[in-house]
mmCIF file with all atom_site columns, C-alpha atoms in Angstrom:
data_model
loop_
_atom_site.group_PDB
_atom_site.id
_atom_site.type_symbol
_atom_site.label_atom_id
_atom_site.label_alt_id
_atom_site.label_comp_id
_atom_site.label_asym_id
_atom_site.label_entity_id
_atom_site.label_seq_id
_atom_site.pdbx_PDB_ins_code
_atom_site.Cartn_x
_atom_site.Cartn_y
_atom_site.Cartn_z
_atom_site.occupancy
_atom_site.B_iso_or_equiv
_atom_site.pdbx_formal_charge
_atom_site.auth_seq_id
_atom_site.auth_comp_id
_atom_site.auth_asym_id
_atom_site.auth_atom_id
_atom_site.pdbx_PDB_model_num
ATOM 1   C CA . MET A 1 1   ? 101.715 79.477 102.433 1.00 44.00 ? 1   MET A CA 1
ATOM 2   C CA . ARG A 1 2   ? 103.804 76.594 101.153 1.00 45.00 ? 2   ARG A CA 1
ATOM 3   C CA . ARG A 1 3   ? 106.794 77.956 102.996 1.00 45.00 ? 3   ARG A CA 1
ATOM 4   C CA . ILE A 1 4   ? 104.900 78.113 106.281 1.00 42.00 ? 4   ILE A CA 1
ATOM 5   C CA . LEU A 1 5   ? 103.548 74.592 105.742 1.00 38.00 ? 5   LEU A CA 1
ATOM 6   C CA . ALA A 1 6   ? 107.043 73.258 104.945 1.00 40.00 ? 6   ALA A CA 1
ATOM 7   C CA . SER A 1 7   ? 108.467 74.978 108.033 1.00 42.00 ? 7   SER A CA 1
ATOM 8   C CA . LEU A 1 8   ? 105.717 73.537 110.195 1.00 39.00 ? 8   LEU A CA 1
ATOM 9   C CA . ILE A 1 9   ? 106.284 70.005 108.855 1.00 40.00 ? 9   ILE A CA 1
ATOM 10  C CA . THR A 1 10  ? 110.043 70.340 109.381 1.00 40.00 ? 10  THR A CA 1
ATOM 11  C CA . ALA A 1 11  ? 109.579 71.602 112.937 1.00 42.00 ? 11  ALA A CA 1
ATOM 12  C CA . LEU A 1 12  ? 107.158 68.775 113.776 1.00 40.00 ? 12  LEU A CA 1
ATOM 13  C CA . THR A 1 13  ? 109.430 66.166 112.236 1.00 41.00 ? 13  THR A CA 1
ATOM 14  C CA . PHE A 1 14  ? 112.518 67.284 114.153 1.00 40.00 ? 14  PHE A CA 1
ATOM 15  C CA . GLY A 1 15  ? 110.467 67.831 117.294 1.00 43.00 ? 15  GLY A CA 1
ATOM 16  C CA . ALA A 1 16  ? 109.093 64.297 117.162 1.00 44.00 ? 16  ALA A CA 1
ATOM 17  C CA . PHE A 1 17  ? 112.255 62.511 116.040 1.00 42.00 ? 17  PHE A CA 1
ATOM 18  C CA . GLY A 1 18  ? 114.967 64.796 117.390 1.00 43.00 ? 18  GLY A CA 1
ATOM 19  C CA . THR A 1 19  ? 117.499 63.677 119.910 1.00 40.00 ? 19  THR A CA 1
ATOM 20  C CA . LYS A 1 20  ? 116.408 63.296 123.482 1.00 41.00 ? 20  LYS A CA 1
ATOM 21  C CA . PRO A 1 21  ? 118.609 64.443 126.372 1.00 43.00 ? 21  PRO A CA 1
ATOM 22  C CA . ALA A 1 22  ? 120.874 61.707 127.717 1.00 43.00 ? 22  ALA A CA 1
ATOM 23  C CA . ARG A 1 23  ? 120.010 60.321 131.134 1.00 49.00 ? 23  ARG A CA 1
ATOM 24  C CA . ALA A 1 24  ? 122.672 60.434 133.813 1.00 45.00 ? 24  ALA A CA 1
ATOM 25  C CA . TYR A 1 25  ? 122.126 56.756 134.645 1.00 58.00 ? 25  TYR A CA 1
ATOM 26  C CA . ASP A 1 26  ? 120.683 53.651 133.078 1.00 81.00 ? 26  ASP A CA 1
ATOM 27  C CA . MET A 1 27  ? 118.018 51.437 134.651 1.00 87.00 ? 27  MET A CA 1
ATOM 28  C CA . ASP A 1 28  ? 120.547 48.912 135.979 1.00 87.00 ? 28  ASP A CA 1
ATOM 29  C CA . CYS A 1 29  ? 122.334 51.699 137.835 1.00 86.00 ? 29  CYS A CA 1
ATOM 30  C CA . ALA A 1 30  ? 119.003 52.981 139.161 1.00 88.00 ? 30  ALA A CA 1
ATOM 31  C CA . ILE A 1 31  ? 118.179 49.500 140.488 1.00 89.00 ? 31  ILE A CA 1
ATOM 32  C CA . MET A 1 32  ? 121.558 49.268 142.231 1.00 86.00 ? 32  MET A CA 1
ATOM 33  C CA . LEU A 1 33  ? 121.414 52.787 143.668 1.00 86.00 ? 33  LEU A CA 1
ATOM 34  C CA . CYS A 1 34  ? 117.828 52.414 144.899 1.00 89.00 ? 34  CYS A CA 1
ATOM 35  C CA . MET A 1 35  ? 118.610 48.970 146.318 1.00 88.00 ? 35  MET A CA 1
ATOM 36  C CA . ALA A 1 36  ? 121.510 50.550 148.239 1.00 87.00 ? 36  ALA A CA 1
ATOM 37  C CA . GLY A 1 37  ? 118.997 52.824 149.950 1.00 87.00 ? 37  GLY A CA 1
ATOM 38  C CA . GLY A 1 38  ? 116.408 50.096 150.527 1.00 87.00 ? 38  GLY A CA 1
ATOM 39  C CA . PHE A 1 39  ? 114.201 51.348 147.644 1.00 90.00 ? 39  PHE A CA 1
ATOM 40  C CA . PRO A 1 40  ? 113.163 54.674 149.200 1.00 91.00 ? 40  PRO A CA 1
ATOM 41  C CA . SER A 1 41  ? 109.932 56.365 148.089 1.00 92.00 ? 41  SER A CA 1
ATOM 42  C CA . SER A 1 42  ? 110.564 58.201 144.829 1.00 92.00 ? 42  SER A CA 1
ATOM 43  C CA . ALA A 1 43  ? 109.450 57.981 141.219 1.00 93.00 ? 43  ALA A CA 1
ATOM 44  C CA . VAL A 1 44  ? 112.885 56.763 140.112 1.00 92.00 ? 44  VAL A CA 1
ATOM 45  C CA . CYS A 1 45  ? 113.094 54.036 142.775 1.00 92.00 ? 45  CYS A CA 1
ATOM 46  C CA . ALA A 1 46  ? 109.502 52.937 142.163 1.00 93.00 ? 46  ALA A CA 1
ATOM 47  C CA . ALA A 1 47  ? 110.346 52.518 138.466 1.00 93.00 ? 47  ALA A CA 1
ATOM 48  C CA . ALA A 1 48  ? 113.587 50.703 139.340 1.00 92.00 ? 48  ALA A CA 1
ATOM 49  C CA . TYR A 1 49  ? 111.762 48.314 141.696 1.00 92.00 ? 49  TYR A CA 1
ATOM 50  C CA . ALA A 1 50  ? 109.073 47.634 139.071 1.00 91.00 ? 50  ALA A CA 1
ATOM 51  C CA . GLU A 1 51  ? 111.741 46.938 136.443 1.00 90.00 ? 51  GLU A CA 1
ATOM 52  C CA . MET A 1 52  ? 113.592 44.560 138.780 1.00 89.00 ? 52  MET A CA 1
ATOM 53  C CA . ILE A 1 53  ? 110.388 42.619 139.427 1.00 89.00 ? 53  ILE A CA 1
ATOM 54  C CA . ARG A 1 54  ? 109.485 42.641 135.714 1.00 87.00 ? 54  ARG A CA 1
ATOM 55  C CA . ARG A 1 55  ? 112.832 41.026 134.939 1.00 87.00 ? 55  ARG A CA 1
ATOM 56  C CA . ILE A 1 56  ? 112.413 38.150 137.392 1.00 86.00 ? 56  ILE A CA 1
ATOM 57  C CA . THR A 1 57  ? 108.770 37.273 136.673 1.00 82.00 ? 57  THR A CA 1
ATOM 58  C CA . PRO A 1 58  ? 108.785 35.971 133.073 1.00 71.00 ? 58  PRO A CA 1
ATOM 59  C CA . TRP A 1 59  ? 110.033 32.512 132.254 1.00 67.00 ? 59  TRP A CA 1
ATOM 60  C CA . PRO A 1 60  ? 112.892 32.035 131.732 1.00 67.00 ? 60  PRO A CA 1
ATOM 61  C CA . VAL A 1 61  ? 113.740 34.637 134.295 1.00 71.00 ? 61  VAL A CA 1
ATOM 62  C CA . ARG A 1 62  ? 116.387 37.299 133.724 1.00 77.00 ? 62  ARG A CA 1
ATOM 63  C CA . PRO A 1 63  ? 118.772 38.597 136.390 1.00 82.00 ? 63  PRO A CA 1
ATOM 64  C CA . PRO A 1 64  ? 117.258 41.397 138.522 1.00 85.00 ? 64  PRO A CA 1
ATOM 65  C CA . PHE A 1 65  ? 119.893 43.837 137.281 1.00 83.00 ? 65  PHE A CA 1
ATOM 66  C CA . GLY A 1 66  ? 122.613 43.872 134.669 1.00 81.00 ? 66  GLY A CA 1
ATOM 67  C CA . ILE A 1 67  ? 125.764 45.858 134.099 1.00 77.00 ? 67  ILE A CA 1
ATOM 68  C CA . CYS A 1 68  ? 125.656 49.402 135.386 1.00 80.00 ? 68  CYS A CA 1
ATOM 69  C CA . THR A 1 69  ? 127.315 51.700 132.869 1.00 75.00 ? 69  THR A CA 1
ATOM 70  C CA . PHE A 1 70  ? 127.144 54.708 135.205 1.00 68.00 ? 70  PHE A CA 1
ATOM 71  C CA . ALA A 1 71  ? 130.949 54.708 135.442 1.00 67.00 ? 71  ALA A CA 1
ATOM 72  C CA . ALA A 1 72  ? 131.158 55.727 131.765 1.00 66.00 ? 72  ALA A CA 1
ATOM 73  C CA . VAL A 1 73  ? 128.697 58.649 132.027 1.00 66.00 ? 73  VAL A CA 1
ATOM 74  C CA . PRO A 1 74  ? 130.455 62.002 131.463 1.00 69.00 ? 74  PRO A CA 1
ATOM 75  C CA . VAL A 1 75  ? 130.772 64.382 134.423 1.00 66.00 ? 75  VAL A CA 1
ATOM 76  C CA . GLU A 1 76  ? 128.672 67.045 132.658 1.00 70.00 ? 76  GLU A CA 1
ATOM 77  C CA . LEU A 1 77  ? 125.740 64.564 132.632 1.00 65.00 ? 77  LEU A CA 1
ATOM 78  C CA . GLY A 1 78  ? 126.092 63.790 136.328 1.00 63.00 ? 78  GLY A CA 1
ATOM 79  C CA . GLY A 1 79  ? 128.360 60.729 136.105 1.00 65.00 ? 79  GLY A CA 1
ATOM 80  C CA . PRO A 1 80  ? 131.828 60.084 137.458 1.00 65.00 ? 80  PRO A CA 1
ATOM 81  C CA . GLY A 1 81  ? 133.398 60.377 134.000 1.00 66.00 ? 81  GLY A CA 1
ATOM 82  C CA . GLY A 1 82  ? 135.224 57.047 134.196 1.00 68.00 ? 82  GLY A CA 1
ATOM 83  C CA . GLU A 1 83  ? 135.504 54.322 131.628 1.00 68.00 ? 83  GLU A CA 1
ATOM 84  C CA . GLY A 1 84  ? 133.612 51.100 131.113 1.00 71.00 ? 84  GLY A CA 1
ATOM 85  C CA . GLU A 1 85  ? 131.217 49.697 133.648 1.00 73.00 ? 85  GLU A CA 1
ATOM 86  C CA . LEU A 1 86  ? 130.809 49.644 137.400 1.00 75.00 ? 86  LEU A CA 1
ATOM 87  C CA . ASP A 1 87  ? 132.981 46.932 138.967 1.00 76.00 ? 87  ASP A CA 1
ATOM 88  C CA . ILE A 1 88  ? 130.895 45.238 141.677 1.00 80.00 ? 88  ILE A CA 1
ATOM 89  C CA . SER A 1 89  ? 133.621 42.726 142.585 1.00 82.00 ? 89  SER A CA 1
ATOM 90  C CA . ILE A 1 90  ? 135.309 45.215 144.920 1.00 83.00 ? 90  ILE A CA 1
ATOM 91  C CA . PRO A 1 91  ? 134.617 45.030 148.693 1.00 86.00 ? 91  PRO A CA 1
ATOM 92  C CA . GLU A 1 92  ? 132.430 48.167 148.661 1.00 83.00 ? 92  GLU A CA 1
ATOM 93  C CA . TYR A 1 93  ? 129.790 46.216 146.709 1.00 84.00 ? 93  TYR A CA 1
ATOM 94  C CA . ALA A 1 94  ? 129.671 43.086 148.897 1.00 85.00 ? 94  ALA A CA 1
ATOM 95  C CA . TRP A 1 95  ? 126.080 44.054 149.854 1.00 85.00 ? 95  TRP A CA 1
ATOM 96  C CA . LEU A 1 96  ? 125.081 43.942 146.169 1.00 86.00 ? 96  LEU A CA 1
ATOM 97  C CA . ARG A 1 97  ? 126.568 40.492 145.648 1.00 86.00 ? 97  ARG A CA 1
ATOM 98  C CA . LYS A 1 98  ? 124.235 39.162 148.405 1.00 89.00 ? 98  LYS A CA 1
ATOM 99  C CA . THR A 1 99  ? 121.252 39.662 146.071 1.00 91.00 ? 99  THR A CA 1
ATOM 100 C CA . ARG A 1 100 ? 119.432 36.357 145.532 1.00 91.00 ? 100 ARG A CA 1
ATOM 101 C CA . VAL A 1 101 ? 116.485 35.376 143.352 1.00 92.00 ? 101 VAL A CA 1
ATOM 102 C CA . LEU A 1 102 ? 114.285 32.828 145.152 1.00 92.00 ? 102 LEU A CA 1
ATOM 103 C CA . TRP A 1 103 ? 111.807 30.547 143.390 1.00 90.00 ? 103 TRP A CA 1
ATOM 104 C CA . PHE A 1 104 ? 109.109 28.649 145.222 1.00 93.00 ? 104 PHE A CA 1
ATOM 105 C CA . TYR A 1 105 ? 107.129 25.697 143.916 1.00 93.00 ? 105 TYR A CA 1
ATOM 106 C CA . GLY A 1 106 ? 104.563 23.905 146.034 1.00 93.00 ? 106 GLY A CA 1
ATOM 107 C CA . ARG A 1 107 ? 101.804 21.422 145.428 1.00 91.00 ? 107 ARG A CA 1
ATOM 108 C CA . SER A 1 108 ? 99.320  19.405 147.394 1.00 89.00 ? 108 SER A CA 1
ATOM 109 C CA . TYR A 1 109 ? 97.645  16.241 146.173 1.00 89.00 ? 109 TYR A CA 1
ATOM 110 C CA . GLU A 1 110 ? 95.918  13.077 147.336 1.00 87.00 ? 110 GLU A CA 1
ATOM 111 C CA . PRO A 1 111 ? 97.403  9.904  145.921 1.00 85.00 ? 111 PRO A CA 1
ATOM 112 C CA . ARG A 1 112 ? 94.943  7.065  145.426 1.00 84.00 ? 112 ARG A CA 1
ATOM 113 C CA . ASP A 1 113 ? 94.098  5.458  148.801 1.00 84.00 ? 113 ASP A CA 1
ATOM 114 C CA . ASP A 1 114 ? 96.741  7.557  150.619 1.00 85.00 ? 114 ASP A CA 1
ATOM 115 C CA . PRO A 1 115 ? 96.475  10.634 152.816 1.00 89.00 ? 115 PRO A CA 1
ATOM 116 C CA . ARG A 1 116 ? 97.136  14.094 151.404 1.00 88.00 ? 116 ARG A CA 1
ATOM 117 C CA . GLN A 1 117 ? 100.764 14.871 150.556 1.00 91.00 ? 117 GLN A CA 1
ATOM 118 C CA . TRP A 1 118 ? 102.746 18.046 149.939 1.00 91.00 ? 118 TRP A CA 1
ATOM 119 C CA . ASP A 1 119 ? 105.817 18.742 147.831 1.00 94.00 ? 119 ASP A CA 1
ATOM 120 C CA . TRP A 1 120 ? 107.684 22.050 147.896 1.00 94.00 ? 120 TRP A CA 1
ATOM 121 C CA . TYR A 1 121 ? 111.034 23.592 147.193 1.00 95.00 ? 121 TYR A CA 1
ATOM 122 C CA . VAL A 1 122 ? 112.831 26.925 147.298 1.00 94.00 ? 122 VAL A CA 1
ATOM 123 C CA . ARG A 1 123 ? 115.535 27.393 144.702 1.00 93.00 ? 123 ARG A CA 1
ATOM 124 C CA . SER A 1 124 ? 118.053 30.190 145.174 1.00 92.00 ? 124 SER A CA 1
ATOM 125 C CA . CYS A 1 125 ? 120.253 31.837 142.522 1.00 90.00 ? 125 CYS A CA 1
ATOM 126 C CA . ASP A 1 126 ? 122.796 34.632 142.731 1.00 88.00 ? 126 ASP A CA 1
ATOM 127 C CA . HIS A 1 127 ? 122.274 38.086 141.202 1.00 85.00 ? 127 HIS A CA 1
ATOM 128 C CA . GLU A 1 128 ? 123.497 36.825 137.816 1.00 83.00 ? 128 GLU A CA 1
ATOM 129 C CA . ASN A 1 129 ? 121.299 33.675 137.890 1.00 80.00 ? 129 ASN A CA 1
ATOM 130 C CA . ARG A 1 130 ? 124.430 31.584 137.448 1.00 82.00 ? 130 ARG A CA 1
ATOM 131 C CA . ASN A 1 131 ? 125.071 29.885 140.776 1.00 87.00 ? 131 ASN A CA 1
ATOM 132 C CA . CYS A 1 132 ? 121.802 28.183 141.682 1.00 90.00 ? 132 CYS A CA 1
ATOM 133 C CA . ARG A 1 133 ? 120.960 25.564 144.256 1.00 93.00 ? 133 ARG A CA 1
ATOM 134 C CA . TYR A 1 134 ? 117.998 24.127 146.108 1.00 94.00 ? 134 TYR A CA 1
ATOM 135 C CA . HIS A 1 135 ? 117.750 25.832 149.474 1.00 91.00 ? 135 HIS A CA 1
ATOM 136 C CA . VAL A 1 136 ? 114.799 23.728 150.680 1.00 92.00 ? 136 VAL A CA 1
ATOM 137 C CA . ARG A 1 137 ? 113.426 20.624 148.940 1.00 95.00 ? 137 ARG A CA 1
ATOM 138 C CA . VAL A 1 138 ? 110.742 18.316 150.382 1.00 96.00 ? 138 VAL A CA 1
ATOM 139 C CA . TYR A 1 139 ? 108.733 15.627 148.574 1.00 94.00 ? 139 TYR A CA 1
ATOM 140 C CA . GLY A 1 140 ? 105.888 13.440 149.863 1.00 91.00 ? 140 GLY A CA 1
ATOM 141 C CA . SER A 1 141 ? 105.422 15.189 153.210 1.00 93.00 ? 141 SER A CA 1
ATOM 142 C CA . HIS A 1 142 ? 102.250 14.413 155.157 1.00 91.00 ? 142 HIS A CA 1
ATOM 143 C CA . ALA A 1 143 ? 102.262 17.973 156.535 1.00 89.00 ? 143 ALA A CA 1
ATOM 144 C CA . PRO A 1 144 ? 102.069 21.234 154.566 1.00 88.00 ? 144 PRO A CA 1
ATOM 145 C CA . TRP A 1 145 ? 105.087 23.465 154.227 1.00 89.00 ? 145 TRP A CA 1
ATOM 146 C CA . PRO A 1 146 ? 105.891 25.518 157.306 1.00 91.00 ? 146 PRO A CA 1
ATOM 147 C CA . ALA A 1 147 ? 105.063 29.189 157.638 1.00 91.00 ? 147 ALA A CA 1
ATOM 148 C CA . ARG A 1 148 ? 108.683 30.397 157.323 1.00 93.00 ? 148 ARG A CA 1
ATOM 149 C CA . PHE A 1 149 ? 112.194 29.403 156.307 1.00 93.00 ? 149 PHE A CA 1
ATOM 150 C CA . VAL A 1 150 ? 115.622 30.981 156.849 1.00 94.00 ? 150 VAL A CA 1
ATOM 151 C CA . SER A 1 151 ? 117.353 32.173 153.685 1.00 92.00 ? 151 SER A CA 1
ATOM 152 C CA . GLU A 1 152 ? 121.048 31.917 152.834 1.00 91.00 ? 152 GLU A CA 1
ATOM 153 C CA . ASN A 1 153 ? 121.406 35.530 153.996 1.00 91.00 ? 153 ASN A CA 1
ATOM 154 C CA . GLY A 1 154 ? 119.900 34.702 157.407 1.00 92.00 ? 154 GLY A CA 1
ATOM 155 C CA . GLN A 1 155 ? 116.471 36.283 156.856 1.00 93.00 ? 155 GLN A CA 1
ATOM 156 C CA . SER A 1 156 ? 113.325 34.622 158.133 1.00 94.00 ? 156 SER A CA 1
ATOM 157 C CA . ILE A 1 157 ? 111.048 34.641 155.080 1.00 94.00 ? 157 ILE A CA 1
ATOM 158 C CA . SER A 1 158 ? 107.417 33.563 154.938 1.00 93.00 ? 158 SER A CA 1
ATOM 159 C CA . PHE A 1 159 ? 106.483 30.889 152.437 1.00 90.00 ? 159 PHE A CA 1
ATOM 160 C CA . PRO A 1 160 ? 103.700 31.861 150.029 1.00 86.00 ? 160 PRO A CA 1
ATOM 161 C CA . SER A 1 161 ? 100.280 30.921 151.383 1.00 76.00 ? 161 SER A CA 1
ATOM 162 C CA . SER A 1 162 ? 98.821  27.572 150.374 1.00 63.00 ? 162 SER A CA 1
ATOM 163 C CA . GLY A 1 163 ? 96.372  27.462 147.521 1.00 56.00 ? 163 GLY A CA 1
ATOM 164 C CA . GLY A 1 164 ? 93.424  25.558 148.932 1.00 55.00 ? 164 GLY A CA 1
ATOM 165 C CA . HIS A 1 165 ? 92.082  22.360 150.437 1.00 55.00 ? 165 HIS A CA 1
ATOM 166 C CA . TYR A 1 166 ? 92.002  20.189 147.319 1.00 57.00 ? 166 TYR A CA 1
ATOM 167 C CA . SER A 1 167 ? 94.646  19.401 144.731 1.00 57.00 ? 167 SER A CA 1
ATOM 168 C CA . PHE A 1 168 ? 96.585  22.537 143.819 1.00 78.00 ? 168 PHE A CA 1
ATOM 169 C CA . SER A 1 169 ? 99.981  23.748 142.793 1.00 82.00 ? 169 SER A CA 1
ATOM 170 C CA . HIS A 1 170 ? 101.562 27.144 142.480 1.00 84.00 ? 170 HIS A CA 1
ATOM 171 C CA . ARG A 1 171 ? 104.881 28.811 141.983 1.00 87.00 ? 171 ARG A CA 1
ATOM 172 C CA . ALA A 1 172 ? 106.246 32.198 142.935 1.00 90.00 ? 172 ALA A CA 1
ATOM 173 C CA . VAL A 1 173 ? 109.430 34.248 142.727 1.00 90.00 ? 173 VAL A CA 1
ATOM 174 C CA . MET A 1 174 ? 110.976 36.977 144.901 1.00 92.00 ? 174 MET A CA 1
ATOM 175 C CA . VAL A 1 175 ? 114.199 38.961 145.190 1.00 92.00 ? 175 VAL A CA 1
ATOM 176 C CA . GLU A 1 176 ? 116.219 39.056 148.400 1.00 93.00 ? 176 GLU A CA 1
ATOM 177 C CA . PHE A 1 177 ? 118.519 42.066 148.587 1.00 90.00 ? 177 PHE A CA 1
ATOM 178 C CA . GLY A 1 178 ? 120.537 44.165 150.990 1.00 88.00 ? 178 GLY A CA 1
ATOM 179 C CA . ASP A 1 179 ? 121.369 47.838 151.276 1.00 86.00 ? 179 ASP A CA 1
ATOM 180 C CA . TYR A 1 180 ? 124.830 49.372 151.451 1.00 84.00 ? 180 TYR A CA 1
ATOM 181 C CA . GLU A 1 181 ? 124.827 49.075 155.259 1.00 88.00 ? 181 GLU A CA 1
ATOM 182 C CA . GLY A 1 182 ? 124.216 45.327 155.087 1.00 85.00 ? 182 GLY A CA 1
ATOM 183 C CA . ASN A 1 183 ? 120.534 45.407 156.143 1.00 90.00 ? 183 ASN A CA 1
ATOM 184 C CA . MET A 1 184 ? 118.689 42.635 154.320 1.00 91.00 ? 184 MET A CA 1
ATOM 185 C CA . ASP A 1 185 ? 115.195 42.923 152.857 1.00 92.00 ? 185 ASP A CA 1
ATOM 186 C CA . HIS A 1 186 ? 113.132 41.141 150.233 1.00 92.00 ? 186 HIS A CA 1
ATOM 187 C CA . SER A 1 187 ? 110.333 41.747 147.773 1.00 91.00 ? 187 SER A CA 1
ATOM 188 C CA . GLU A 1 188 ? 106.963 40.098 148.108 1.00 90.00 ? 188 GLU A CA 1
ATOM 189 C CA . TRP A 1 189 ? 106.286 36.772 146.397 1.00 91.00 ? 189 TRP A CA 1
ATOM 190 C CA . PHE A 1 190 ? 105.048 37.142 142.830 1.00 88.00 ? 190 PHE A CA 1
ATOM 191 C CA . ARG A 1 191 ? 103.062 34.222 141.457 1.00 83.00 ? 191 ARG A CA 1
ATOM 192 C CA . TYR A 1 192 ? 103.604 33.245 137.835 1.00 76.00 ? 192 TYR A CA 1
#
């Protein structure tokens, strides 16, 4: 009986803590590969899209994807069997380098004895969140922000909807990305 009990405990221990099979790609590679296809409908791409959005929504925000180590995955696990990481500086990955993270901040207020005013800006950063600049910046306007703006990649993107009729402020973030054919797309705005 003790022998059976010891065997059962050993089997459960190794079953619970044993090694798991290696995945043929990491999440950063999944994000890049799914982005290349415009995030097609699949469980893997849905998880990759959710992870990309999860990375950009906390504060401070992280880049939407990191280093893809798919190049180092052995051939027997489905990888190319190379060394190191995927080099996205080559011309074949120009579409990936167009990825931008866009932040929106807008507020409306009524200064004492003055008509209602609006402030808003869109800040744009590259896929590494290193090269950032204000794409649109307006302060003290007597009209609300327009319905749309044109991004650095030439897309017409809707501003987030306004928050109400009285004093309000809100902020949101989105990812603008392209596929391997150069077609641009973007996520929805996520308020935070």
